[in-house]
Short mmCIF file of C-alpha atoms in Angstrom, two decimals:
data_model
loop_
_atom_site.label_atom_id
_atom_site.label_comp_id
_atom_site.label_asym_id
_atom_site.label_seq_id
_atom_site.Cartn_x
_atom_site.Cartn_y
_atom_site.Cartn_z
CA MET S 234 -12.41 -14.05 -7.81
CA ILE S 235 -14.60 -12.64 -10.55
CA ILE S 236 -16.08 -14.71 -13.35
CA SER S 237 -18.77 -14.04 -15.90
CA GLY S 238 -22.40 -14.79 -15.18
CA THR S 239 -23.62 -16.07 -11.83
CA LEU S 240 -21.09 -16.77 -9.10
CA PRO S 241 -21.49 -20.44 -8.11
CA GLN S 242 -21.41 -21.53 -4.51
CA ASN S 243 -18.79 -24.23 -5.15
CA LEU S 244 -16.37 -21.97 -7.04
CA ASN S 245 -12.79 -23.16 -6.57
CA ILE S 246 -10.11 -20.51 -6.09
CA GLY S 247 -7.48 -22.72 -7.70
CA GLU S 248 -9.50 -22.76 -10.93
CA ILE S 249 -9.56 -18.97 -11.01
CA ARG S 250 -5.84 -18.61 -10.36
CA THR S 251 -4.80 -20.98 -13.12
CA SER S 252 -7.11 -19.21 -15.55
CA LEU S 253 -4.51 -16.45 -15.70
CA TYR S 254 -2.39 -18.74 -17.85
CA ASP S 255 -5.16 -20.34 -19.91
CA ASN S 256 -5.82 -19.31 -23.48
CA ASP S 257 -9.12 -17.63 -22.55
CA THR S 258 -8.16 -13.96 -22.66
CA SER S 259 -11.63 -12.83 -21.61
CA ALA S 260 -11.23 -14.74 -18.33
CA ASP S 261 -7.94 -12.94 -17.78
CA ILE S 262 -9.50 -9.52 -18.34
CA THR S 263 -12.48 -10.25 -16.13
CA LEU S 264 -10.27 -11.41 -13.29
CA ILE S 265 -8.01 -8.37 -13.52
CA LEU S 266 -11.07 -6.11 -13.69
CA GLY S 267 -12.19 -7.60 -10.39
CA ILE S 268 -8.89 -6.53 -8.89
CA MET S 269 -8.81 -3.19 -10.71
CA VAL S 270 -12.07 -1.88 -9.28
CA TYR S 271 -10.44 -2.09 -5.85
CA VAL S 272 -7.73 0.38 -6.99
CA HIS S 273 -7.41 3.17 -4.47
CA LEU S 274 -8.59 6.17 -6.46
CA HIS S 275 -10.26 7.11 -3.19
CA THR S 276 -6.88 7.94 -1.62
CA PHE S 277 -6.98 11.32 -3.37
CA VAL S 278 -10.05 12.22 -1.33
CA LEU S 279 -9.40 10.43 1.96
CA ALA S 280 -5.88 11.76 2.53
CA PRO S 281 -6.75 15.48 2.30
CA LEU S 282 -9.93 14.90 4.33
CA SER S 283 -7.75 13.50 7.13
CA GLU S 284 -5.75 16.74 7.04
CA ILE S 285 -8.96 18.68 7.70
CA TYR S 286 -11.03 16.47 10.00
CA GLY S 287 -8.25 14.36 11.53
CA ARG S 288 -6.97 10.83 10.97
CA VAL S 289 -9.25 8.95 13.37
CA THR S 290 -12.52 10.31 11.97
CA VAL S 291 -11.64 9.33 8.42
CA LEU S 292 -10.26 5.92 9.42
CA GLN S 293 -13.31 4.97 11.46
CA TYR S 294 -15.89 5.96 8.86
CA ALA S 295 -13.86 4.42 6.03
CA ASN S 296 -13.53 1.16 7.96
CA LEU S 297 -17.30 1.09 8.41
CA ILE S 298 -17.84 1.57 4.67
CA TYR S 299 -15.41 -1.27 3.96
CA LEU S 300 -17.23 -3.54 6.40
CA VAL S 301 -20.64 -2.95 4.78
CA PHE S 302 -19.61 -3.49 1.18
CA ASN S 303 -17.08 -6.26 1.82
CA THR S 304 -19.89 -8.16 3.54
CA ALA S 305 -22.08 -7.48 0.51
CA CYS S 306 -19.43 -9.14 -1.71
CA GLY S 307 -20.08 -12.38 0.14
CA PHE S 308 -23.73 -12.26 -0.95
CA ALA S 309 -23.21 -11.09 -4.55
CA GLN S 310 -25.05 -13.13 -7.19
CA THR S 311 -23.64 -11.67 -10.41
CA LYS S 312 -20.31 -10.35 -11.57
CA GLU S 313 -21.79 -6.84 -11.90
CA GLN S 314 -22.82 -6.86 -8.25
CA MET S 315 -19.39 -8.13 -7.23
CA LEU S 316 -17.58 -5.44 -9.23
CA ALA S 317 -19.76 -2.71 -7.75
CA PHE S 318 -19.35 -3.94 -4.18
CA ARG S 319 -15.60 -4.30 -4.64
CA PHE S 320 -15.36 -0.74 -5.89
CA LEU S 321 -17.37 0.62 -2.96
CA SER S 322 -15.45 -1.45 -0.41
CA GLY S 323 -12.28 0.07 -1.86
CA ILE S 324 -13.40 3.44 -0.48
CA GLY S 325 -12.88 2.06 3.00
CA GLY S 326 -9.96 -0.22 2.18
CA ALA S 327 -7.97 2.70 0.79
CA ALA S 328 -7.94 4.66 4.05
CA PRO S 329 -5.09 2.90 5.93
CA GLN S 330 -2.76 3.08 2.93
CA ALA S 331 -3.65 6.71 2.29
CA LEU S 332 -3.19 7.83 5.89
CA CYS S 333 -0.34 5.65 7.18
CA ASN S 334 2.43 8.09 6.27
CA GLY S 335 0.52 10.94 7.86
CA VAL S 336 0.01 9.03 11.11
CA LEU S 337 3.69 8.04 11.21
CA ALA S 338 4.73 11.64 10.61
CA ASP S 339 2.40 12.73 13.43
CA THR S 340 3.72 10.27 16.00
CA TRP S 341 7.41 9.60 15.27
CA ARG S 342 10.36 11.93 15.26
CA LYS S 343 12.30 12.02 12.00
CA GLU S 344 15.34 10.29 13.50
CA GLU S 345 13.07 7.41 14.60
CA CYS S 346 10.93 7.28 11.47
CA GLY S 347 12.53 4.03 10.28
CA GLU S 348 11.40 2.16 13.39
CA GLY S 349 7.84 3.39 12.95
CA GLN S 350 7.87 2.37 9.28
CA ALA S 351 9.13 -1.10 10.25
CA ILE S 352 6.40 -1.69 12.84
CA TYR S 353 3.69 -0.66 10.40
CA GLY S 354 5.35 -2.56 7.56
CA ASN S 355 5.28 -5.87 9.46
CA PHE S 356 1.49 -5.90 9.16
CA LYS S 357 1.22 -4.23 5.76
CA TRP S 358 3.67 -6.46 3.91
CA ASP S 359 2.81 -9.76 5.54
CA SER S 360 -0.84 -9.40 4.55
CA PRO S 361 -0.44 -9.99 0.76
CA CYS S 362 1.47 -13.18 1.60
CA VAL S 363 -0.74 -14.56 4.37
CA ALA S 364 -4.09 -13.68 2.75
CA PRO S 365 -3.71 -16.04 -0.27
CA ILE S 366 -2.93 -18.92 2.12
CA CYS S 367 -6.07 -18.23 4.13
CA GLY S 368 -8.11 -17.86 0.95
CA ALA S 369 -6.82 -21.13 -0.49
CA TYR S 370 -7.72 -23.20 2.56
CA ILE S 371 -11.04 -21.44 3.15
CA SER S 372 -12.12 -22.02 -0.45
CA GLN S 373 -11.23 -25.70 -0.21
CA GLY S 374 -13.18 -26.25 2.99
CA VAL S 375 -16.27 -24.08 2.48
CA SER S 376 -17.84 -21.73 -0.07
CA TRP S 377 -15.67 -18.94 -1.49
CA ARG S 378 -18.19 -16.52 0.06
CA TRP S 379 -16.64 -17.20 3.45
CA ILE S 380 -13.46 -15.44 2.31
CA PHE S 381 -15.40 -12.18 2.44
CA ARG S 382 -17.40 -13.12 5.51
CA ALA S 383 -14.27 -14.05 7.45
CA THR S 384 -12.58 -10.73 6.63
CA SER S 385 -15.75 -8.89 7.66
CA ILE S 386 -15.79 -10.65 11.02
CA PHE S 387 -12.18 -9.61 11.55
CA THR S 388 -13.06 -6.04 10.51
CA VAL S 389 -15.75 -5.91 13.22
CA LEU S 390 -13.11 -6.83 15.82
CA VAL S 391 -10.80 -4.12 14.46
CA GLN S 392 -13.60 -1.53 14.52
CA ILE S 393 -14.54 -2.30 18.12
CA THR S 394 -10.90 -2.23 19.24
CA ALA S 395 -10.34 1.10 17.46
CA LEU S 396 -13.30 2.67 19.25
CA PHE S 397 -11.51 2.17 22.56
CA PHE S 398 -7.83 2.49 21.68
CA LEU S 399 -7.40 4.54 18.49
CA ARG S 400 -6.52 8.14 19.32
CA GLN S 401 -6.27 11.27 17.23
CA THR S 402 -2.72 12.03 16.04
CA PHE S 403 -3.19 15.03 13.76
CA GLY S 404 -2.08 18.19 15.59
CA PRO S 405 -4.60 20.68 14.14
CA ALA S 406 -7.51 18.30 14.88
CA ILE S 407 -6.33 17.90 18.48
CA LEU S 408 -6.07 21.68 18.90
CA ALA S 409 -9.52 22.17 17.37
CA LYS S 410 -11.03 19.73 19.86
CA LYS S 411 -9.39 21.54 22.78
CA ALA S 412 -10.59 24.90 21.49
CA LYS S 413 -14.13 23.54 21.23
CA LEU S 414 -14.03 22.40 24.86
CA ILE S 415 -12.76 25.81 25.98
CA ARG S 416 -15.52 27.61 24.04
CA LYS S 417 -18.07 25.33 25.65
CA ALA S 418 -16.67 26.08 29.12
CA LEU S 419 -16.76 29.83 28.45
CA LYS S 420 -20.32 29.75 27.12
CA GLY S 421 -22.51 32.28 28.91
CA ILE S 422 -19.61 34.38 30.23
CA ARG S 423 -19.91 38.02 29.27
CA ASN S 424 -17.14 39.70 27.32
CA LYS S 425 -15.57 36.31 26.75
CA VAL S 426 -12.56 35.99 24.46
CA VAL S 427 -13.22 34.06 21.27
CA VAL S 428 -11.02 30.96 21.32
CA ARG S 429 -10.01 29.71 17.91
CA THR S 430 -6.99 27.88 16.57
CA GLU S 431 -4.96 29.16 13.65
CA TYR S 432 -6.49 26.42 11.50
CA GLU S 433 -10.09 27.39 12.23
CA THR S 434 -10.42 30.23 9.79
CA GLY S 435 -13.53 31.48 8.07
CA ASP S 436 -12.55 29.97 4.73
CA ARG S 437 -11.78 26.53 6.12
CA PHE S 438 -14.65 24.76 4.39
CA SER S 439 -14.17 26.57 1.09
CA LYS S 440 -10.65 27.63 0.24
CA ILE S 441 -8.75 25.15 2.43
CA LEU S 442 -11.05 22.21 1.65
CA ARG S 443 -10.87 22.95 -2.07
CA LYS S 444 -7.09 23.29 -1.98
CA ARG S 445 -6.59 20.08 -0.03
CA LEU S 446 -8.82 18.02 -2.30
CA ILE S 447 -6.85 18.99 -5.40
CA LEU S 448 -3.45 18.92 -3.67
CA PRO S 449 -2.74 15.20 -4.34
CA PHE S 450 -3.45 15.74 -8.05
CA ILE S 451 -1.10 18.73 -8.07
CA MET S 452 1.59 16.67 -6.34
CA MET S 453 1.24 13.77 -8.76
CA PHE S 454 1.78 15.93 -11.85
CA THR S 455 4.02 18.77 -10.65
CA HIS S 456 5.99 17.65 -7.56
CA PRO S 457 9.15 15.72 -8.52
CA ALA S 458 9.90 15.04 -4.83
CA THR S 459 6.67 13.02 -4.79
CA GLN S 460 6.90 11.61 -8.31
CA ALA S 461 10.41 10.13 -8.15
CA PRO S 462 10.08 8.01 -4.98
CA SER S 463 6.46 7.13 -5.85
CA ILE S 464 7.46 5.69 -9.25
CA TYR S 465 10.26 3.75 -7.56
CA ARG S 466 7.87 2.26 -4.98
CA ALA S 467 5.17 1.63 -7.55
CA TYR S 468 7.50 -0.42 -9.72
CA LEU S 469 8.66 -2.58 -6.80
CA TYR S 470 5.03 -3.04 -5.75
CA GLY S 471 4.09 -4.12 -9.26
CA VAL S 472 6.92 -6.65 -9.39
CA MET S 473 5.80 -8.05 -6.05
CA TYR S 474 2.22 -8.60 -7.25
CA LEU S 475 3.45 -10.02 -10.54
CA MET S 476 5.47 -12.60 -8.60
CA LEU S 477 2.55 -13.37 -6.29
CA SER S 478 0.21 -13.87 -9.25
CA ALA S 479 2.67 -16.38 -10.75
CA PHE S 480 2.98 -18.52 -7.60
CA PRO S 481 -0.07 -20.78 -8.23
CA PRO S 482 0.89 -21.85 -11.77
CA VAL S 483 4.55 -22.24 -10.78
CA PHE S 484 4.08 -24.39 -7.70
CA GLU S 485 0.89 -26.15 -8.79
CA GLU S 486 1.95 -26.94 -12.35
CA VAL S 487 5.76 -27.06 -12.32
CA TYR S 488 6.02 -28.75 -8.91
CA GLY S 489 2.67 -30.56 -8.93
CA MET S 490 1.50 -29.28 -5.55
CA ASP S 491 -2.13 -29.13 -4.49
CA VAL S 492 -3.74 -25.71 -3.98
CA GLY S 493 -3.31 -25.69 -0.18
CA PRO S 494 0.36 -26.77 0.02
CA ALA S 495 1.21 -24.59 -3.00
CA SER S 496 -0.14 -21.53 -1.20
CA LEU S 497 2.35 -22.09 1.65
CA ASN S 498 5.14 -20.96 -0.67
CA TYR S 499 3.88 -17.39 -0.15
CA LEU S 500 5.56 -17.64 3.25
CA SER S 501 8.95 -17.23 1.56
CA MET S 502 8.01 -13.67 0.60
CA CYS S 503 6.64 -13.13 4.10
CA LEU S 504 9.94 -14.29 5.61
CA GLY S 505 11.90 -11.97 3.33
CA PHE S 506 9.72 -9.00 4.28
CA MET S 507 10.21 -9.69 7.99
CA ILE S 508 14.00 -9.93 7.58
CA GLY S 509 14.08 -6.81 5.40
CA LEU S 510 12.05 -4.80 7.90
CA GLN S 511 14.50 -5.65 10.66
CA ILE S 512 17.34 -4.44 8.43
CA SER S 513 15.68 -1.39 6.92
CA HIS S 514 14.92 0.71 9.99
CA PRO S 515 18.42 0.59 11.57
CA LEU S 516 19.91 1.33 8.13
CA MET S 517 17.58 4.29 7.58
CA ASP S 518 17.82 5.77 11.05
CA GLY S 519 21.55 5.02 11.29
CA ALA S 520 22.34 6.86 8.06
CA TYR S 521 20.08 9.71 9.12
CA ASP S 522 21.84 10.07 12.49
CA ASN S 523 25.42 9.48 11.37
CA LEU S 524 25.48 11.63 8.26
CA GLU S 525 23.44 14.71 9.06
CA ARG S 526 19.98 15.04 10.56
CA GLY S 527 17.30 17.02 8.83
CA LEU S 528 17.94 16.06 5.20
CA PRO S 529 15.61 13.48 3.60
CA GLU S 530 18.44 12.51 1.21
CA PHE S 531 20.10 10.57 4.00
CA ARG S 532 17.30 8.02 3.74
CA VAL S 533 18.51 7.24 0.22
CA PRO S 534 21.79 5.21 0.48
CA PRO S 535 20.14 1.97 1.70
CA MET S 536 17.90 2.07 -1.38
CA LEU S 537 20.89 0.86 -3.40
CA ILE S 538 20.59 -2.49 -1.63
CA ALA S 539 17.27 -3.04 -3.40
CA GLY S 540 18.96 -2.47 -6.74
CA ILE S 541 21.34 -5.33 -5.98
CA LEU S 542 19.26 -7.87 -4.07
CA CYS S 543 16.06 -7.73 -6.15
CA PRO S 544 17.68 -8.71 -9.48
CA ILE S 545 19.74 -11.45 -7.77
CA GLY S 546 16.64 -12.91 -6.19
CA LEU S 547 14.66 -12.70 -9.44
CA PHE S 548 17.36 -14.59 -11.35
CA ILE S 549 17.48 -17.34 -8.70
CA TYR S 550 13.69 -17.65 -8.50
CA SER S 551 13.08 -17.73 -12.25
CA TRP S 552 15.81 -20.06 -13.46
CA THR S 553 15.61 -22.59 -10.63
CA ALA S 554 11.83 -22.85 -11.14
CA GLN S 555 12.26 -23.13 -14.91
CA ALA S 556 14.78 -25.94 -14.41
CA GLY S 557 12.49 -27.73 -11.95
CA ALA S 558 15.08 -27.62 -9.16
CA HIS S 559 14.03 -28.50 -5.61
CA TRP S 560 11.16 -26.24 -4.49
CA ILE S 561 13.33 -24.67 -1.79
CA ALA S 562 15.56 -23.03 -4.47
CA PRO S 563 12.94 -20.65 -5.96
CA ASN S 564 11.74 -19.89 -2.43
CA ILE S 565 15.27 -18.79 -1.51
CA GLY S 566 15.20 -16.46 -4.49
CA CYS S 567 11.86 -15.06 -3.32
CA VAL S 568 13.28 -14.38 0.16
CA ILE S 569 16.15 -12.39 -1.37
CA VAL S 570 13.75 -10.42 -3.61
CA ALA S 571 11.50 -9.60 -0.66
CA ILE S 572 14.42 -8.38 1.47
CA GLY S 573 15.54 -6.01 -1.26
CA MET S 574 12.02 -4.82 -2.00
CA ILE S 575 11.15 -3.93 1.55
CA ILE S 576 14.41 -2.04 2.17
CA GLY S 577 13.96 0.01 -0.99
CA PHE S 578 10.27 0.60 -0.35
CA GLN S 579 10.65 1.66 3.27
CA CYS S 580 13.52 4.04 2.55
CA SER S 581 11.75 5.76 -0.34
CA GLN S 582 8.57 6.07 1.74
CA ALA S 583 10.53 7.64 4.60
CA TYR S 584 12.07 10.05 2.10
CA THR S 585 8.62 11.24 1.02
CA THR S 586 7.50 11.65 4.64
CA ASP S 587 10.59 13.71 5.49
CA ALA S 588 10.33 15.84 2.35
CA TYR S 589 7.00 17.32 3.47
CA GLU S 590 5.67 18.64 6.73
CA ALA S 591 3.35 16.37 8.72
CA LYS S 592 0.25 18.19 7.49
CA TYR S 593 1.13 17.37 3.85
CA ALA S 594 2.51 13.86 4.39
CA ALA S 595 -0.84 12.13 3.88
CA SER S 596 -1.46 13.91 0.56
CA ALA S 597 1.99 12.93 -0.68
CA ALA S 598 1.37 9.36 0.50
CA ALA S 599 -1.92 9.30 -1.42
CA VAL S 600 -0.03 9.82 -4.67
CA GLY S 601 2.29 6.92 -3.84
CA ALA S 602 -0.63 4.69 -2.82
CA PHE S 603 -2.46 5.37 -6.07
CA MET S 604 0.56 4.81 -8.30
CA ARG S 605 1.66 1.59 -6.60
CA THR S 606 -1.87 0.19 -6.65
CA MET S 607 -2.08 0.94 -10.37
CA CYS S 608 1.11 -1.08 -10.87
CA GLY S 609 -0.18 -3.74 -8.48
CA PHE S 610 -3.12 -4.56 -10.74
CA SER S 611 -1.56 -3.82 -14.15
CA PHE S 612 1.66 -5.83 -13.81
CA PRO S 613 -0.15 -9.18 -13.43
CA LEU S 614 -2.17 -8.28 -16.53
CA PHE S 615 0.83 -8.08 -18.86
CA ALA S 616 2.49 -10.95 -16.97
CA VAL S 617 0.05 -13.36 -18.63
CA GLN S 618 1.37 -12.69 -22.11
CA MET S 619 4.94 -12.16 -20.92
CA TYR S 620 5.24 -15.62 -19.42
CA LYS S 621 3.53 -17.21 -22.40
CA THR S 622 6.00 -15.55 -24.77
CA LEU S 623 9.28 -15.55 -22.82
CA GLY S 624 8.75 -18.32 -20.31
CA LEU S 625 9.37 -18.12 -16.59
CA GLY S 626 13.14 -17.77 -16.84
CA TRP S 627 13.50 -15.00 -19.41
CA GLY S 628 10.29 -13.29 -18.30
CA ASN S 629 11.59 -12.74 -14.78
CA SER S 630 15.07 -11.99 -16.15
CA LEU S 631 13.56 -9.09 -18.08
CA LEU S 632 12.10 -7.81 -14.79
CA ALA S 633 15.48 -8.28 -13.13
CA PHE S 634 17.29 -6.15 -15.72
CA MET S 635 14.63 -3.42 -15.49
CA THR S 636 14.82 -3.49 -11.69
CA LEU S 637 18.60 -3.26 -11.83
CA GLY S 638 18.36 -0.07 -13.85
CA LEU S 639 15.53 1.66 -11.99
CA ALA S 640 16.59 0.67 -8.47
CA LEU S 641 20.13 1.90 -9.03
CA VAL S 642 19.39 5.09 -10.99
CA SER S 643 16.61 6.37 -8.71
CA PRO S 644 18.71 6.53 -5.50
CA VAL S 645 21.53 8.29 -7.37
CA LEU S 646 19.05 10.82 -8.75
CA LEU S 647 17.59 11.53 -5.32
CA TRP S 648 21.01 11.75 -3.66
CA PHE S 649 22.47 14.33 -6.05
CA HIS S 650 19.33 16.25 -7.03
CA GLY S 651 17.02 15.69 -4.05
CA PRO S 652 17.35 19.20 -2.53
CA LYS S 653 16.52 20.80 -5.89
CA LEU S 654 13.54 18.49 -6.39
CA ARG S 655 12.24 19.25 -2.90
CA ALA S 656 12.63 22.99 -3.41
CA MET S 657 10.60 22.75 -6.62
CA SER S 658 7.93 20.68 -4.87
CA THR S 659 7.38 22.49 -1.57
CA LYS S 660 7.38 26.00 -3.03
CA GLY S 661 4.00 27.64 -2.53
CA LEU S 662 2.56 25.13 -0.04
CA LEU S 663 0.58 26.71 2.77
#
């Protein structure tokens, strides 16, 4: 929701969405820039910090930063202020995505990892579908500023709830807290034994901190066990956001719906994600249990489903919308795409979590979070010209063919060469 000059109080979200397909390229770039500054570069810092200070500490402080600057977005008067506040709020907004894999690795056994991923995924994947609906109706009823103010109010509720119920999950942080309590209890006792965990070494704030801060960068460029599944997830994530960015012009222009009713079509993706999450975790955990426990490669077979369902759904969505068929037809295609996406995404994420120990899972997840967010903002950017040139049908067909190749080749690569990739990646980790 970024435009040049002063941000007017009566700005209409529908006008901004349709600008993606206008001839004004500068409006396109400005809008995408508003999304881009929220890209989670901060994951490379937050994830390793959680592996030093613990998950809860980083989550709580990051959430507070998000609250402050997201609220500031609602009071921004110029595009420069909005871009700056969006960037700073991204520091806090990046934390859950950066740390989720680490928390899941801390709290779930490997044979139950699929169930944990599904529970978390219900909230994570429904949000991009529900948020545009809320934004559309809020912007129609009151000023667009209340989109930010409403999310800030919700963030306050989350922060207060977390203060009472969110508990530390990272093992070394829990041990360090216990050791601190023991040292306090022994204070004043002569000839006392120094109590220290194996993680509390003299070089913790120099060597370990330095190593952990650069670890995500090392993983991104040198660890194929992180690169392969991260590229796979990033592509699916980009396709999802490309589809979501195309919903307003498709349902408002092709089907003549108003902004509010048109936004309800996002629920088709939401439905597909919910169905896919119910399928993904029994498939993942079932394959893991039935084939052989302990090998991340047994998360891979269900990923082939994504390579089949996603292209089918894309073909249905694109050509039925291009032909102007009943609005339920493209929504059925979107449901099929979403089912395939979530199965492929959850399985590849579980593979990454299993490939590394719990203390490295957050750093590996940070690489995936950064790469998928990069695709999330960049795909809608080239979608503008793609749809203008190829049209809705052939534009999405191109995506379908690319998805068919990537989503079928990647699982085969991981299945046959996964152990070698993991050996290359985990060698030398402390």
